PDB file of C-alpha atoms in Angstrom:
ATOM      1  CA  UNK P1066       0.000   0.000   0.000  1.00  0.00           C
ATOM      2  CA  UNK P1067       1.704   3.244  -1.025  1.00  0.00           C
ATOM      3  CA  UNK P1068       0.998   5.558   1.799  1.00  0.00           C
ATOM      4  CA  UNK P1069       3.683   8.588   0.722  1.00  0.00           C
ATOM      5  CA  UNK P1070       5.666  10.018  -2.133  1.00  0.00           C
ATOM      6  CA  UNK P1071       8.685   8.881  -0.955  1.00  0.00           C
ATOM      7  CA  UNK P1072       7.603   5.357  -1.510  1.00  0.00           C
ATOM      8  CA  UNK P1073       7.571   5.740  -4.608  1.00  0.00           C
ATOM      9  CA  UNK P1074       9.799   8.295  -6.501  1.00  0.00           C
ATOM     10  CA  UNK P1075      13.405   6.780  -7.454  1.00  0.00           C
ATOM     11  CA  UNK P1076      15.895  10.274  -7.132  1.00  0.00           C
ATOM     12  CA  UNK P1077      18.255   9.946 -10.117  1.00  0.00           C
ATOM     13  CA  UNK P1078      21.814  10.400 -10.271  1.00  0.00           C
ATOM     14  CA  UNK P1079      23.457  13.261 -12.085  1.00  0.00           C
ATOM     15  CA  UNK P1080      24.278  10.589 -14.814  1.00  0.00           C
ATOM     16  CA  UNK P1081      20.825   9.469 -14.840  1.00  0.00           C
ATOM     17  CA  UNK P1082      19.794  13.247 -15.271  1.00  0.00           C
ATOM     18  CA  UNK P1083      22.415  14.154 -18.261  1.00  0.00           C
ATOM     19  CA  UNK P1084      20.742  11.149 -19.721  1.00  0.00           C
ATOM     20  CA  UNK P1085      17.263  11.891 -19.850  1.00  0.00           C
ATOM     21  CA  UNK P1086      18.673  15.298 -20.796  1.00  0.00           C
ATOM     22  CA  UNK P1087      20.146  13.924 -24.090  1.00  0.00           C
ATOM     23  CA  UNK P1088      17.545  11.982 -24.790  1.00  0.00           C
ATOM     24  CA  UNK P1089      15.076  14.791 -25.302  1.00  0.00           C
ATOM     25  CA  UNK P1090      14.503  17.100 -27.680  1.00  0.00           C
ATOM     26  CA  UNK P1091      11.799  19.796 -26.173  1.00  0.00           C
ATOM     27  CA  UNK P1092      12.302  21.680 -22.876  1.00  0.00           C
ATOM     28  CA  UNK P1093      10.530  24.225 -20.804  1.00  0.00           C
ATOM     29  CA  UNK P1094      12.416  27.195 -19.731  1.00  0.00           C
ATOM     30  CA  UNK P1095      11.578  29.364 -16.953  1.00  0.00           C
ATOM     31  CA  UNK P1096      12.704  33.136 -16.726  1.00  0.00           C
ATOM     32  CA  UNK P1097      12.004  35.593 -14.120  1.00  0.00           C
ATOM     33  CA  UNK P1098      11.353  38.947 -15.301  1.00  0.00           C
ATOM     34  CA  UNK P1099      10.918  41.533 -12.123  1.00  0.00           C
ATOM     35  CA  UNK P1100       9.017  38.977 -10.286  1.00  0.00           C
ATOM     36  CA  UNK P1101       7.148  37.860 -13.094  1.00  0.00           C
ATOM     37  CA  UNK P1102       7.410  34.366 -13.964  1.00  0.00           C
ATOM     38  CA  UNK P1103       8.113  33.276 -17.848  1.00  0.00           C
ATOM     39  CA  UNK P1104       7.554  30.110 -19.562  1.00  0.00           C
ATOM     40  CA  UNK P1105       8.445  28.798 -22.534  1.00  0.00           C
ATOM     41  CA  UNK P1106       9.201  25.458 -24.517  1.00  0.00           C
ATOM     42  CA  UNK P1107      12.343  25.616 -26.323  1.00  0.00           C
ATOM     43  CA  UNK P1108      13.839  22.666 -28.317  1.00  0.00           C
ATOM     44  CA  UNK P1109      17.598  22.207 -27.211  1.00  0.00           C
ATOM     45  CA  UNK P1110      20.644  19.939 -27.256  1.00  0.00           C
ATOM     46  CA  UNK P1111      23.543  18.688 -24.711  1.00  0.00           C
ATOM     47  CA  UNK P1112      26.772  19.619 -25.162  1.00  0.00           C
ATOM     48  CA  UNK P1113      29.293  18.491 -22.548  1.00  0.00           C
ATOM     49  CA  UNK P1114      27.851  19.841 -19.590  1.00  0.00           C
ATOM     50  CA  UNK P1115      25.864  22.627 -21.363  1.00  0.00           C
ATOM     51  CA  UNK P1116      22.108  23.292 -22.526  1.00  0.00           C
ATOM     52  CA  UNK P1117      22.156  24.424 -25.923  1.00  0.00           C
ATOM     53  CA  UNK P1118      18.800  26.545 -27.662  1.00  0.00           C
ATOM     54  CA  UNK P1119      17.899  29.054 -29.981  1.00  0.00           C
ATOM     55  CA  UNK P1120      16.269  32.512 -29.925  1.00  0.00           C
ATOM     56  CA  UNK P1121      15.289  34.506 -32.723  1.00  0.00           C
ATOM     57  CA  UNK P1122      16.749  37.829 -32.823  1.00  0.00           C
ATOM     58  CA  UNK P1123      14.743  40.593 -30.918  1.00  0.00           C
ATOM     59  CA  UNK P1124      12.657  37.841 -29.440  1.00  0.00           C
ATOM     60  CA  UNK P1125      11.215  38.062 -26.352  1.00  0.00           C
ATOM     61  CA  UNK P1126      13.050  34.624 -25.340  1.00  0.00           C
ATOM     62  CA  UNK P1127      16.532  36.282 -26.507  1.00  0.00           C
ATOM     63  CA  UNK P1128      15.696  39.525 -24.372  1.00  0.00           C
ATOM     64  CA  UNK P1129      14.552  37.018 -21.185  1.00  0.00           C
ATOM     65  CA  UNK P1130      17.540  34.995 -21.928  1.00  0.00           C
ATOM     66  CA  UNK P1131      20.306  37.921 -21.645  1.00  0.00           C
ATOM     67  CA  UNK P1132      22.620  36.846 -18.513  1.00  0.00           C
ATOM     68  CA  UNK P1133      19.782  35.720 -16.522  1.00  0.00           C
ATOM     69  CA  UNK P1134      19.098  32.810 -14.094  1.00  0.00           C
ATOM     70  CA  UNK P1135      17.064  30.538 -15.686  1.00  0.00           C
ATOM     71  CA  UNK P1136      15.180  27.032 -14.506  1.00  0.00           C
ATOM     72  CA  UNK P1137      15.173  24.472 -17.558  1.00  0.00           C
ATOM     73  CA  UNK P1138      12.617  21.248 -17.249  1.00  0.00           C
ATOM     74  CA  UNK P1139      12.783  18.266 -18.985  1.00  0.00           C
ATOM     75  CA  UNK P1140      10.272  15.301 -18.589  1.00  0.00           C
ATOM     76  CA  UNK P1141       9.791  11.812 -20.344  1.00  0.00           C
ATOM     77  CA  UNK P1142       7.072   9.374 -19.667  1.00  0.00           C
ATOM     78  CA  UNK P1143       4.631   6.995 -21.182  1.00  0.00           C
ATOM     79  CA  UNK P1144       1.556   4.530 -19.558  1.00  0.00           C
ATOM     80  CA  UNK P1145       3.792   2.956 -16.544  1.00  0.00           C
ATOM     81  CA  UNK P1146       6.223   5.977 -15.276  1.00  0.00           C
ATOM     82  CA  UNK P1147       6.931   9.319 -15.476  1.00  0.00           C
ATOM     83  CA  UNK P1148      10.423  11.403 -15.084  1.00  0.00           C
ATOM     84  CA  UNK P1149      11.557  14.584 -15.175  1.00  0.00           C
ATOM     85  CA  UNK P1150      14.693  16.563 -14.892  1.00  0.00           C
ATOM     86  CA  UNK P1151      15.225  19.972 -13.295  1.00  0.00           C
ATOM     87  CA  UNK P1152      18.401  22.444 -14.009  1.00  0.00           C
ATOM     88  CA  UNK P1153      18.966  25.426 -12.636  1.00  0.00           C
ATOM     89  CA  UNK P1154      21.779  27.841 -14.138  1.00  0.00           C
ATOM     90  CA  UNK P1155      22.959  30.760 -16.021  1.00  0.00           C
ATOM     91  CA  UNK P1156      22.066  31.711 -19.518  1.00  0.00           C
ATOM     92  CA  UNK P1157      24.366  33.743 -21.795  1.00  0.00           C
ATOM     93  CA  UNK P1158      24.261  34.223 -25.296  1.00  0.00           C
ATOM     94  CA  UNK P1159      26.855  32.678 -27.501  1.00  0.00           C
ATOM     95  CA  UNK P1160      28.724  35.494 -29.338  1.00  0.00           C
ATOM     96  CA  UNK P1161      31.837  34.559 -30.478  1.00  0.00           C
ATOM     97  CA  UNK P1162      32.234  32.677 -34.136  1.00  0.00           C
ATOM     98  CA  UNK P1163      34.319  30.397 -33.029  1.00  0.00           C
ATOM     99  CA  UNK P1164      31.777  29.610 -30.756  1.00  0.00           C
ATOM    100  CA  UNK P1165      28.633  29.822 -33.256  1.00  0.00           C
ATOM    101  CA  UNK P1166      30.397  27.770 -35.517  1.00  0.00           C
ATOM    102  CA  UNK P1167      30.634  24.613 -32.481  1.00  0.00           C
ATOM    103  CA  UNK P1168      27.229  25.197 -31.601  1.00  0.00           C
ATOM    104  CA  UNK P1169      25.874  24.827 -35.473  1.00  0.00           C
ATOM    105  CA  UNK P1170      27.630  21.704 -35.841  1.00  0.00           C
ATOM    106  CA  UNK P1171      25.703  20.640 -33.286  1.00  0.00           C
ATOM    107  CA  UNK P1172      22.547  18.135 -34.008  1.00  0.00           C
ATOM    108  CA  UNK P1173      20.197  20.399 -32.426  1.00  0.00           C
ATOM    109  CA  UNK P1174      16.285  19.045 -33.721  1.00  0.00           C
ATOM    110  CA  UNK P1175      14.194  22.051 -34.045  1.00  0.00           C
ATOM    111  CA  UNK P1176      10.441  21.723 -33.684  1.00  0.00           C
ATOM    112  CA  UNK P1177      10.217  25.098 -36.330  1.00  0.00           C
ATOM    113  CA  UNK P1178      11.815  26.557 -38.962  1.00  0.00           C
ATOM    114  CA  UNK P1179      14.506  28.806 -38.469  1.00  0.00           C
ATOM    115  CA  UNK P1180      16.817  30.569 -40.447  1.00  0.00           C
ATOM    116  CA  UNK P1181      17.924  33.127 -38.345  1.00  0.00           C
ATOM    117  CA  UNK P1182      18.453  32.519 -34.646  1.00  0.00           C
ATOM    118  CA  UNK P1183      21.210  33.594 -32.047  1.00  0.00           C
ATOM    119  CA  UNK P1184      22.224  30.414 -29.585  1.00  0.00           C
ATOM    120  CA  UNK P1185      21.954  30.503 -26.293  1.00  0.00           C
ATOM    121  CA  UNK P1186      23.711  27.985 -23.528  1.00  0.00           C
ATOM    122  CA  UNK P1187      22.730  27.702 -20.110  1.00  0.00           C
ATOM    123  CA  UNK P1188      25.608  26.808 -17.855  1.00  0.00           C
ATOM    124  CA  UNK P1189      24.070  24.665 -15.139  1.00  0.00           C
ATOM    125  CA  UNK P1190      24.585  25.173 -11.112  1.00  0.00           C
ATOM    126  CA  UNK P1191      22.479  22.647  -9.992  1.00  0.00           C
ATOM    127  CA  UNK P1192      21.002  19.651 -11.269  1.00  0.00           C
ATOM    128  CA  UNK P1193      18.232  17.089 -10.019  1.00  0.00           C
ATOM    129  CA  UNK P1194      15.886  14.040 -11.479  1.00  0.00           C
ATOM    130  CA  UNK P1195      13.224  12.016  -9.918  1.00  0.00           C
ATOM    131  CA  UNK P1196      11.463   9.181 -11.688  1.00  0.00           C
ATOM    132  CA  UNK P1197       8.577   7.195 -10.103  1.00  0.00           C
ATOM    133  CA  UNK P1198       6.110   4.235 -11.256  1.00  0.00           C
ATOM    134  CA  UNK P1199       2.325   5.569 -12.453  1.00  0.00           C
ATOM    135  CA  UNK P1200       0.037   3.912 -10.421  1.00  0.00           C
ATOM    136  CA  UNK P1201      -3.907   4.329  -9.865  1.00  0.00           C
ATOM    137  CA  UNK P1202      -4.409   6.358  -6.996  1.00  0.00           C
ATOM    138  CA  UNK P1203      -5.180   5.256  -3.426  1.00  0.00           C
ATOM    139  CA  UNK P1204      -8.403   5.443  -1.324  1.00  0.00           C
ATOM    140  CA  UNK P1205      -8.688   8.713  -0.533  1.00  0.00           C
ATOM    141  CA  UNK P1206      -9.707   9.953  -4.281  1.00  0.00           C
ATOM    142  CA  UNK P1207     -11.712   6.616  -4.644  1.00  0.00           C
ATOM    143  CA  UNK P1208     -13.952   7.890  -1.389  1.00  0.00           C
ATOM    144  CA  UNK P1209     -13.669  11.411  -2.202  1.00  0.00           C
ATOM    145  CA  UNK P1210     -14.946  10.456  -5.984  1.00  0.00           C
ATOM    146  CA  UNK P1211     -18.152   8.194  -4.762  1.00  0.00           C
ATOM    147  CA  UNK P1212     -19.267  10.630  -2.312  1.00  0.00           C
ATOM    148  CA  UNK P1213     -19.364  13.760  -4.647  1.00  0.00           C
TER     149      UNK P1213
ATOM    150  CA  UNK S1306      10.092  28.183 -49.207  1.00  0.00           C
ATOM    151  CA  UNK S1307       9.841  29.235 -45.295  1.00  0.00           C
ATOM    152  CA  UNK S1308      11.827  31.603 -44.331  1.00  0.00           C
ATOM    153  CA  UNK S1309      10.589  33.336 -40.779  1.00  0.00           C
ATOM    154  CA  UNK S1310       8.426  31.722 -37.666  1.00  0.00           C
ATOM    155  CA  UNK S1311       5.452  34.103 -38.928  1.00  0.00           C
ATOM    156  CA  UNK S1312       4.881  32.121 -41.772  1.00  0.00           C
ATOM    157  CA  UNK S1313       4.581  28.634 -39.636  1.00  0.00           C
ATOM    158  CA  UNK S1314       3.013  29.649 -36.471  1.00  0.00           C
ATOM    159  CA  UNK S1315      -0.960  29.681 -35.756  1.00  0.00           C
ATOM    160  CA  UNK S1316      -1.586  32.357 -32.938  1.00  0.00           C
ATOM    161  CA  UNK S1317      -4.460  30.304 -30.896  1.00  0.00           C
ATOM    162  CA  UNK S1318      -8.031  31.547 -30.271  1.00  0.00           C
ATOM    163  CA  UNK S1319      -8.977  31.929 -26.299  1.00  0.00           C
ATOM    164  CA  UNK S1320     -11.033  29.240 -26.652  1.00  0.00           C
ATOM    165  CA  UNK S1321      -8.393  26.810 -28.363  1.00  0.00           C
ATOM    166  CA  UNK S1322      -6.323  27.469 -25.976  1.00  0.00           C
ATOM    167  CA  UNK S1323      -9.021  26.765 -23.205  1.00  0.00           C
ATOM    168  CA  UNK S1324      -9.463  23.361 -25.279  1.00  0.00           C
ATOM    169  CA  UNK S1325      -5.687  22.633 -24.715  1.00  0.00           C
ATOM    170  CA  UNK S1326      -5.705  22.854 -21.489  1.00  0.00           C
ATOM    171  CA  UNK S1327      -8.618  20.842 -20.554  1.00  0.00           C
ATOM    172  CA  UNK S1328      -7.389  18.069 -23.155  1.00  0.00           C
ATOM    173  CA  UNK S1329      -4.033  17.440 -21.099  1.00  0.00           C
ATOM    174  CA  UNK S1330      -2.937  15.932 -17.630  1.00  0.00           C
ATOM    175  CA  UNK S1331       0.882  17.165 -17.213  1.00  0.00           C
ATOM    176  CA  UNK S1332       1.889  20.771 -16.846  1.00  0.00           C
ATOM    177  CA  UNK S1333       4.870  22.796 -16.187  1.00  0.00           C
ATOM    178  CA  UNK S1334       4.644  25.651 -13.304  1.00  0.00           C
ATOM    179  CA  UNK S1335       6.759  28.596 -13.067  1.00  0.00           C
ATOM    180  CA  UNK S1336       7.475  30.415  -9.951  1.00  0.00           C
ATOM    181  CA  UNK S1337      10.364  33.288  -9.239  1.00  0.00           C
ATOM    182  CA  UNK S1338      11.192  33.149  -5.415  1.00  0.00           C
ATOM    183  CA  UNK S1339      13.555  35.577  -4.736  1.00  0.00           C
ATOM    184  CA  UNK S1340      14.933  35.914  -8.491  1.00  0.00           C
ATOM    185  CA  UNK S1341      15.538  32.096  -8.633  1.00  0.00           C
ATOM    186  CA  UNK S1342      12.702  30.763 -11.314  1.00  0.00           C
ATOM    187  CA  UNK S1343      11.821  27.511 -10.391  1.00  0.00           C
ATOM    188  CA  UNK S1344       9.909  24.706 -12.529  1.00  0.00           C
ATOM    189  CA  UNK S1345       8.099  21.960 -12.046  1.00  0.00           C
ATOM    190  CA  UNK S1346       5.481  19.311 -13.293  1.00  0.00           C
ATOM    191  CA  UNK S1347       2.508  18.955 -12.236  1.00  0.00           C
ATOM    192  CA  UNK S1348      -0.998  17.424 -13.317  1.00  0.00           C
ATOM    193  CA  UNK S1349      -3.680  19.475 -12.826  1.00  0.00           C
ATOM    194  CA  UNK S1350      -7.197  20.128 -13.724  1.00  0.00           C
ATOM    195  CA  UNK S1351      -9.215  22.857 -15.376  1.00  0.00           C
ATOM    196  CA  UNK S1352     -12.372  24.376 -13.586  1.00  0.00           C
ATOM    197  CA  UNK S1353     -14.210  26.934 -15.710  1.00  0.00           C
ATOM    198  CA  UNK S1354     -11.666  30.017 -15.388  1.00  0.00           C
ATOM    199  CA  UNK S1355      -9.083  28.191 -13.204  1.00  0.00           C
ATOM    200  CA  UNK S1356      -6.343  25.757 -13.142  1.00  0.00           C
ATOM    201  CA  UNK S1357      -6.145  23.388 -10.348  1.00  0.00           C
ATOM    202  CA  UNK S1358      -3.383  21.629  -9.048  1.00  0.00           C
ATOM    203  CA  UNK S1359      -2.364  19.752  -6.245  1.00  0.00           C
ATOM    204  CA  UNK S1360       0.644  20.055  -3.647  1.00  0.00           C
ATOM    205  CA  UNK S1361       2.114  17.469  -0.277  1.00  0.00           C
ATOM    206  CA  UNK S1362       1.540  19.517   2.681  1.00  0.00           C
ATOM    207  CA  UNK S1363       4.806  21.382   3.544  1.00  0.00           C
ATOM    208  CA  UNK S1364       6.208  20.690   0.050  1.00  0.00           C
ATOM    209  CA  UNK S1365       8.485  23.196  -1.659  1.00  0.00           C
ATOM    210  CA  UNK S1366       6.043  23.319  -4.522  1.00  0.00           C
ATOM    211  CA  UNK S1367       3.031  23.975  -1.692  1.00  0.00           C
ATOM    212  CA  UNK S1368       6.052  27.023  -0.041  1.00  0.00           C
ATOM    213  CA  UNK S1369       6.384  28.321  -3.651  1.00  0.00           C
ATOM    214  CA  UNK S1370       2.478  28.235  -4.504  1.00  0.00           C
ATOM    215  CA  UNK S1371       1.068  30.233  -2.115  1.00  0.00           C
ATOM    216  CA  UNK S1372      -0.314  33.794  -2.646  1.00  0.00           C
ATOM    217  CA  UNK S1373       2.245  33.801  -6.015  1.00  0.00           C
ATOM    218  CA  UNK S1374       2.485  35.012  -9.760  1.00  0.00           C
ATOM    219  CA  UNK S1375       2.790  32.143 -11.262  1.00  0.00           C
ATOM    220  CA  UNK S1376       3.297  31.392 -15.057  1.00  0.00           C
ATOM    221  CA  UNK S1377       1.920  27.680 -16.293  1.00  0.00           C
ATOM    222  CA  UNK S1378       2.633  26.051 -19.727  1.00  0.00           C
ATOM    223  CA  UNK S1379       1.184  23.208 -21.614  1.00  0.00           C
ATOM    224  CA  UNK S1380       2.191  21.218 -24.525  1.00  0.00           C
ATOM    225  CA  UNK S1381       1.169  18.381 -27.215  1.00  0.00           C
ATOM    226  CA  UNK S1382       2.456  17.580 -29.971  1.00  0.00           C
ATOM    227  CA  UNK S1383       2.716  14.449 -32.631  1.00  0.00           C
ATOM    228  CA  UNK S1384       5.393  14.330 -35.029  1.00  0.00           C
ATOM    229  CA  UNK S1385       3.180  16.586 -37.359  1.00  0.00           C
ATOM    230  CA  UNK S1386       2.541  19.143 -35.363  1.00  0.00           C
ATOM    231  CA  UNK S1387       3.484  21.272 -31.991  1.00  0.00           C
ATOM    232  CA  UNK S1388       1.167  23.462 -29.739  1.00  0.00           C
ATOM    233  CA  UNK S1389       1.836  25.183 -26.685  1.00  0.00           C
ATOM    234  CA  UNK S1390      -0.558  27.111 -24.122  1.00  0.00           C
ATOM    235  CA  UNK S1391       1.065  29.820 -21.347  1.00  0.00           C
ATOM    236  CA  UNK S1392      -1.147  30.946 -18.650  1.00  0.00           C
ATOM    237  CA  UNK S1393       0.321  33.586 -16.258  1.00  0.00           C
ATOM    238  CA  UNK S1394      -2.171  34.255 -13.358  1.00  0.00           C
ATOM    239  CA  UNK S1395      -2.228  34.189  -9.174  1.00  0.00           C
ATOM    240  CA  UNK S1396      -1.988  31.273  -7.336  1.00  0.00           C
ATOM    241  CA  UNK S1397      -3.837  30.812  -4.585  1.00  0.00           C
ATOM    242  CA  UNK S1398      -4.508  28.359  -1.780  1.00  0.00           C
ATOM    243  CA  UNK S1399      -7.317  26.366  -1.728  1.00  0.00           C
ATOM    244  CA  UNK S1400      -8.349  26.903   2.468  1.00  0.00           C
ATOM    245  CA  UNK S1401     -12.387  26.307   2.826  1.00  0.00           C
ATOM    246  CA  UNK S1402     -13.705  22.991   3.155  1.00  0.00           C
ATOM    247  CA  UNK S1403     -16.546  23.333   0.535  1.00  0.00           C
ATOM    248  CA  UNK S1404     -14.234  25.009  -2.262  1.00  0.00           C
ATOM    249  CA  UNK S1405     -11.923  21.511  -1.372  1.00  0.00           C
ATOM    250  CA  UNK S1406     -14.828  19.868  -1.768  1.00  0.00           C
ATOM    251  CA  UNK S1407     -15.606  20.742  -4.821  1.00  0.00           C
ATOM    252  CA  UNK S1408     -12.004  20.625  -5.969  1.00  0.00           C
ATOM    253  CA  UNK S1409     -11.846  16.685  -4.845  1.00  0.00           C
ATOM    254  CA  UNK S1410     -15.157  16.387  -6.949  1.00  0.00           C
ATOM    255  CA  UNK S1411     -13.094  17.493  -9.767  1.00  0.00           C
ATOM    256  CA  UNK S1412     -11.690  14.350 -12.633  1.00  0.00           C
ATOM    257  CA  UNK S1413      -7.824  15.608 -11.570  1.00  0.00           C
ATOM    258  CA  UNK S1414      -5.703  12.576 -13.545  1.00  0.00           C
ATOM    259  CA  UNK S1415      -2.865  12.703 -10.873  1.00  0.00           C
ATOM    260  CA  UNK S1416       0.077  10.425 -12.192  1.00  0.00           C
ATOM    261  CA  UNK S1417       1.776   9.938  -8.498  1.00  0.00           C
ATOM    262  CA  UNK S1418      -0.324   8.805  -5.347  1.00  0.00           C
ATOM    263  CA  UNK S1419      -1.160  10.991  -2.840  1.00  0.00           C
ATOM    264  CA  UNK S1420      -3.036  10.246   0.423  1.00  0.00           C
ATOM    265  CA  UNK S1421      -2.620  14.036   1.680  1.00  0.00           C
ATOM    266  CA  UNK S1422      -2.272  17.311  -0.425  1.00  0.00           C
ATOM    267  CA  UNK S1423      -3.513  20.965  -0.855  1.00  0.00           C
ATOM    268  CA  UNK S1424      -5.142  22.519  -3.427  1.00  0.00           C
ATOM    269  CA  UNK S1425      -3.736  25.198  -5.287  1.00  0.00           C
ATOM    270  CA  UNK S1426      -5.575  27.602  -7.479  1.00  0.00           C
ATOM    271  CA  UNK S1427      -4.681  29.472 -10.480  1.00  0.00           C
ATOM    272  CA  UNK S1428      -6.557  31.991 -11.547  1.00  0.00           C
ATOM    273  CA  UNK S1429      -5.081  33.246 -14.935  1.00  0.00           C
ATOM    274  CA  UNK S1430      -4.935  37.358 -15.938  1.00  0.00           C
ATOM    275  CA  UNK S1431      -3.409  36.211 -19.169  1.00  0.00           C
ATOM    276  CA  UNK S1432      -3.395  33.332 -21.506  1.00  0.00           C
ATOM    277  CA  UNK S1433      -1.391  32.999 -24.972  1.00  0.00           C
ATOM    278  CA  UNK S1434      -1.186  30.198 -27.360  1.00  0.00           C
ATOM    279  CA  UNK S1435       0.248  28.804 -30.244  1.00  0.00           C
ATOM    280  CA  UNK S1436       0.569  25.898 -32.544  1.00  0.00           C
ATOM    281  CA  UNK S1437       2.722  25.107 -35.757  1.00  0.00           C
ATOM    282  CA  UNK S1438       3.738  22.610 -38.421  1.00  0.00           C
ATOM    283  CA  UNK S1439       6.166  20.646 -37.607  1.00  0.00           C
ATOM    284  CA  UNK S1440       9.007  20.602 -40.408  1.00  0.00           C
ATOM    285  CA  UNK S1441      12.294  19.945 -41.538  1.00  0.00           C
ATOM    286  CA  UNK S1442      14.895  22.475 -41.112  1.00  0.00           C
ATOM    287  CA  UNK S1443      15.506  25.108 -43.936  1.00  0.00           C
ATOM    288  CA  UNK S1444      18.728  25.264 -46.151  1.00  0.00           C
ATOM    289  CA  UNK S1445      20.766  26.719 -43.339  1.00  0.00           C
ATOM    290  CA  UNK S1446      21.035  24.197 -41.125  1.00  0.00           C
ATOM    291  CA  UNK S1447      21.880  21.460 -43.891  1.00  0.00           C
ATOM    292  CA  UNK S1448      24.166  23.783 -44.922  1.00  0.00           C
ATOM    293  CA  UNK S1449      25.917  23.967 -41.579  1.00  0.00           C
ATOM    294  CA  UNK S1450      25.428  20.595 -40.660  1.00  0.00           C
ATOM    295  CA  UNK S1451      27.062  19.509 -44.124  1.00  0.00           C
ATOM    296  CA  UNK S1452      30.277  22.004 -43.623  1.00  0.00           C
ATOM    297  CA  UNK S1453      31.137  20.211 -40.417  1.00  0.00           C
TER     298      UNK S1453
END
């Protein structure tokens, strides 16, 4: 009888979070803008121990993006579990060639169309994963479900 | 020939959005706490105007909930096709016993037990969406891809 969260969410390594990481190909980035929260899903790719994405120039993501703390979310699931992956970092826009031309070789998938766009890597601080088994849920919903 | 995100991108209606959000289970919150954005996944569950959502008692997610702007973000997508839905609103603690009530009444798909959890409304001041085609990358990217 599961009777608490922590029966039942597996923490995942670092490993196990760079891998989930690489799997996927759409993430959510959050951006705080003078309190304000931001939220937006961004296709991206792993390099080393970077997050790689695009902005369009003069977008609002490349304005939110400029040398700001930033929150990036990635999840994976199906019918029998559910993960997700949680970094926490620095964003900064890539600016040198040198650099541009690393980031292009890349095998970033993007969702859209883009012919011009400006990279972006966040630079993580923190990292963190949790993974745990979908199950039905336990008696209290049943109850609270029959009585209503 | 595509050449800019205007040309690919459906701005969603209100309503479409609306229908978004009460198709899915799995959401992404945003909170700033002190600067720091945070994200996280949660399932949730659409009442008229609102969002609903769920928290452990004491969790960080129940800490960074209460009485905050919060920004909330949905996705689906096939390989055709990519749509995304952001919210930004107040969230807001769910304290009398008949508005839990009718909360618990509510068909919240919850992917991860819980015997004991708040509820957590968000009551939106702005919602946004949009959806587009997925497709391959223009000549720029081949290009680049090709020269490495």
């Amino acid at each position: 009888m599961v009777t608490s969260h922590d029966d039942v969410i597996t923490v995942l390594s670092e490993d196990q979070c760079w891998d989930l990481l690489a799997r996927g190909e759409l993430g959510h980035l959050a951006v705080s803008a003078q309190g304000q929260p931001e939220i937006l899903p961004v296709n991206y790719v792993v390099d080393g121990p970077r997050i790689l994405f695009r902005t369009a120039p003069g977008s609002k993501l490349s304005q939110l993006t400029a040398n700001r703390r930033v929150a990036f979310e990635v999840d994976e699931h199906d019918d029998s579990f559910a993960a997700s992956v949680v970094v926490k970092g620095n964003a900064r826009r890539i600016e040198l060639q040198r650099e541009i031309d690393e980031a292009d070789a890349l095998m970033l998938v993007s969702w859209i169309p883009t012919l011009k766009y400006r990279w972006v890597s966040i630079s993580p601080t923190m990292i963190s994963g949790r993974r745990f088994a979908r199950s039905p849920e336990p008696d209290r919903y049943v109850a609270s479900a029959d009585d209503s």
